[in-house]
Structure formats: C-alpha cells, structure tokens
Coordinates of C-alpha atoms in Angstrom, one line a residue:
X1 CA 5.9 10.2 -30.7
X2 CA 5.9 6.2 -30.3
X3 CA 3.7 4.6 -28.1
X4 CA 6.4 1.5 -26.1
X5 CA 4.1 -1.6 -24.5
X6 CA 6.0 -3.6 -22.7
X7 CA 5.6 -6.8 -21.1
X8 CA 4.0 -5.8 -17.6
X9 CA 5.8 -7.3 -14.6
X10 CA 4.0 -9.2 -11.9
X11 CA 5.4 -10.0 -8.3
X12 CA 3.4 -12.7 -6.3
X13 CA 4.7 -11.8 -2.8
X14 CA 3.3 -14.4 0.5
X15 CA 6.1 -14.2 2.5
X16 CA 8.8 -10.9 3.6
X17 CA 9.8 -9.5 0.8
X18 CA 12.2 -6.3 -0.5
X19 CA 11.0 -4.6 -3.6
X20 CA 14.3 -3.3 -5.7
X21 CA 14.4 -0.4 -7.8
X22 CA 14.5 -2.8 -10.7
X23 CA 11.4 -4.2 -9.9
X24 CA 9.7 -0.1 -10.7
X25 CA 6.5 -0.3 -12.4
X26 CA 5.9 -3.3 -11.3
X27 CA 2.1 -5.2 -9.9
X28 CA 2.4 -6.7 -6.8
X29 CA -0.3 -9.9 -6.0
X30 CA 0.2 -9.9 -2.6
X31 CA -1.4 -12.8 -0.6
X32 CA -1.5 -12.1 3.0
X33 CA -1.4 -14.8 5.0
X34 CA 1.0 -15.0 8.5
X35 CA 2.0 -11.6 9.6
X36 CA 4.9 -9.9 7.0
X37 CA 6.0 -7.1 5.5
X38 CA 7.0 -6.0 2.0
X39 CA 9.5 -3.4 2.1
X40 CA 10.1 -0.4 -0.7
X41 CA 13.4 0.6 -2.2
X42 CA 15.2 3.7 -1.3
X43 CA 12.7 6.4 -2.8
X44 CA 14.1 8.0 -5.6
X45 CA 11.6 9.7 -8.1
X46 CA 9.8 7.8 -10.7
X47 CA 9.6 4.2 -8.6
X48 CA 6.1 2.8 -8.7
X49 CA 4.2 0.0 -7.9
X50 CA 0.9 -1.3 -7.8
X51 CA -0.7 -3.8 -4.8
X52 CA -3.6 -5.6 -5.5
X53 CA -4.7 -7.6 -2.5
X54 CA -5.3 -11.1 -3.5
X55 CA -6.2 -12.6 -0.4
X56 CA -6.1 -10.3 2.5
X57 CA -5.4 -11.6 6.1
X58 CA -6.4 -10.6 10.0
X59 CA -3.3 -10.7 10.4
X60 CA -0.8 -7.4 10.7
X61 CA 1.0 -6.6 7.2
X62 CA 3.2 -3.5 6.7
X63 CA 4.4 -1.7 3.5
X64 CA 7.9 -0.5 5.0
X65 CA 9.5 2.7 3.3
X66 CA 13.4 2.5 3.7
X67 CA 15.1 4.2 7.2
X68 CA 15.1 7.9 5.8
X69 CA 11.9 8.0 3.4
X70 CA 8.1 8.3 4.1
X71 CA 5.0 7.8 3.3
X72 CA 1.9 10.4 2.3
X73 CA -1.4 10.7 0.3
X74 CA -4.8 9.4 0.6
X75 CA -6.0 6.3 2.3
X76 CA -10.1 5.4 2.3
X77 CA -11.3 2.5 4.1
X78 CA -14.6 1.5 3.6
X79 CA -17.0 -1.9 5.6
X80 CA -18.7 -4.3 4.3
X81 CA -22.0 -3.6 6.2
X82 CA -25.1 -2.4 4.3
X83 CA -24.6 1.0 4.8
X84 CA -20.9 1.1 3.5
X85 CA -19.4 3.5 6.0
X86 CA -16.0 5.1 5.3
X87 CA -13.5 6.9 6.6
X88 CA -10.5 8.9 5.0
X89 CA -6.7 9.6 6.5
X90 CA -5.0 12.1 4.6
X91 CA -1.1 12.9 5.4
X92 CA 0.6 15.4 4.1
X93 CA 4.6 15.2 2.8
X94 CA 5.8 17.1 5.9
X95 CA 3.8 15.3 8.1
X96 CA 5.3 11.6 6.6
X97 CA 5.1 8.3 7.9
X98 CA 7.4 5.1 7.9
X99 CA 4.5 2.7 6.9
X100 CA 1.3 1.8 5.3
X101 CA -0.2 -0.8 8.0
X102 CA -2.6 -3.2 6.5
X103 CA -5.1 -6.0 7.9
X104 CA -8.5 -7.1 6.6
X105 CA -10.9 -6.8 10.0
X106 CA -9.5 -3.9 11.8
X107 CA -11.6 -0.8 12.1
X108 CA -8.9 1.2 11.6
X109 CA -6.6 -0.2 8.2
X110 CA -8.7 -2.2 6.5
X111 CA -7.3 -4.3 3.5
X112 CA -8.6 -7.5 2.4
X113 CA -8.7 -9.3 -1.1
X114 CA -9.6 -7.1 -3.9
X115 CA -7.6 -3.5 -2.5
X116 CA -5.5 -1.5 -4.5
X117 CA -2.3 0.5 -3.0
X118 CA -0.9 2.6 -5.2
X119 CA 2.6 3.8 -4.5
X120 CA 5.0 6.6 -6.2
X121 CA 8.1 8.3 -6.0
X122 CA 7.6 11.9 -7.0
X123 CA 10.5 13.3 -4.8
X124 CA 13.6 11.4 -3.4
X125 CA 12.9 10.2 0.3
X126 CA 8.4 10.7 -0.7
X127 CA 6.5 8.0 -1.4
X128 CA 3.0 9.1 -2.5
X129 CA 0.3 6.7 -1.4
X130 CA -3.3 6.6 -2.8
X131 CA -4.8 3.1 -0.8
X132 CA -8.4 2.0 -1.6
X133 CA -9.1 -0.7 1.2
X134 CA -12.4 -2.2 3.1
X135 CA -12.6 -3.8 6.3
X136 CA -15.0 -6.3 7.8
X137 CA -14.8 -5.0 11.3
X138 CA -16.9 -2.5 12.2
X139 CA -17.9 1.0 11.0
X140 CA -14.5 3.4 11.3
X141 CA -14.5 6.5 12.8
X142 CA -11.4 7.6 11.6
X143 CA -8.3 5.3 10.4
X144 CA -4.8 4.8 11.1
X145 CA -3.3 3.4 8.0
X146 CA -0.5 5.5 7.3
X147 CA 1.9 4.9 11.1
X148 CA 5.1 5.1 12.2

C-alpha cells in the first residue's frame, strides 16, 4: 500500500460561484458577504468538499444541489449566549432537500466565520451533509437549515 499526498486544493469563493466536479476534494474559504449562493456539481458518488466559513454574513447564502439531486445528514446550530443552546435538524435521504441555507444571526441556520459544512456524494443524485454552525441570534428551538 502507498500512502499519495497531494497538494490540497483551496477555493476562495465571495461572490456566485459553481463548484465542478474537478474541483472534488476540494476546501472551500467562503466569505460571505452580499447575499450568494455557491452551487454543487451534478452528484455523482465520491464528490466532496469542505466549507470553512471565513467571514460569515446576515445576509441569506445558499449551498444549491443541481435540479435533480438533494441534500441530507446532520446539521447542529449552536448561540453564542452563555449557556450555548443548540438545536439539531436531521433529514433523511428520502426525505431530501434542494439546499443548505446559511446566515450568521438567524435563529434558525446559523453560520458565521469559523463553521464547517461538510458535503459528500455517496450515491448519484445524494449529497450527504454534516454542518457544524452557530448563530448570534437568539436560542433555536429547532432549525431550518436543510430547505427547499
């Protein structure tokens, strides 16, 4: 067995932006500033990517899956208050959504600078979803992440 490091690639993203299936594997710096999307490629298993949230926004930002695909997994969303209240949406693959909605104050998505989203393929038309976000608004009750 041979261990292969490669050089890892990074996407700064500020603007609208289509991920390719060339650009698999890839970290995505994603500084949210006016309201944009970035959308994924067709899914086709094995695509992957990793968001890091370098500056997060109050404004609305979307990870869009392609017309036919959709999104499932995990999302938490946790405040910034003392008391660090969370909440957890959890889809499952039947129940699939078109998009992982993101924005730093609401109760209800959460995502501001330092949050990971974790996205991949594991079936063509799935993409599997694992996001770790905060919010600055106020404690959620439950959350709204995952939408169509």
């Amino acid at each position: 067995n041979q261990l292969k490091i490669r050089n890892h690639q990074i996407i700064s993203v500020s603007d609208a932006k289509t991920l390719s299936a060339a650009d698999s594997g890839a970290t995505i710096y994603w500084t949210q500033s006016n309201a944009h999307d970035i959308t994924l490629p067709a899914a086709t298993a094995g695509l992957n990517f990793t968001f890091f949230i370098v500056a997060g926004s109050a404004h609305n930002h979307y990870i869009v899956t392609e017309t036919d695909d959709v999104v499932y997994g995990k999302s938490t969303v946790m405040t910034t208050n003392a008391t660090h209240d969370s909440a957890i949406q959890s889809i499952a693959k039947a129940s699939g959504k078109d998009k992982v909605h993101i924005k730093s104050d609401a109760t209800t998505t959460g995502g501001g600078t330092g949050d990971v989203v974790h996205v991949f393929c594991d079936e063509s038309g799935y993409w599997f979803v694992n996001a770790e976000l905060h919010t600055t608004g106020n404690p959620p009750a439950s959350i709204t992440t995952f939408q169509d």
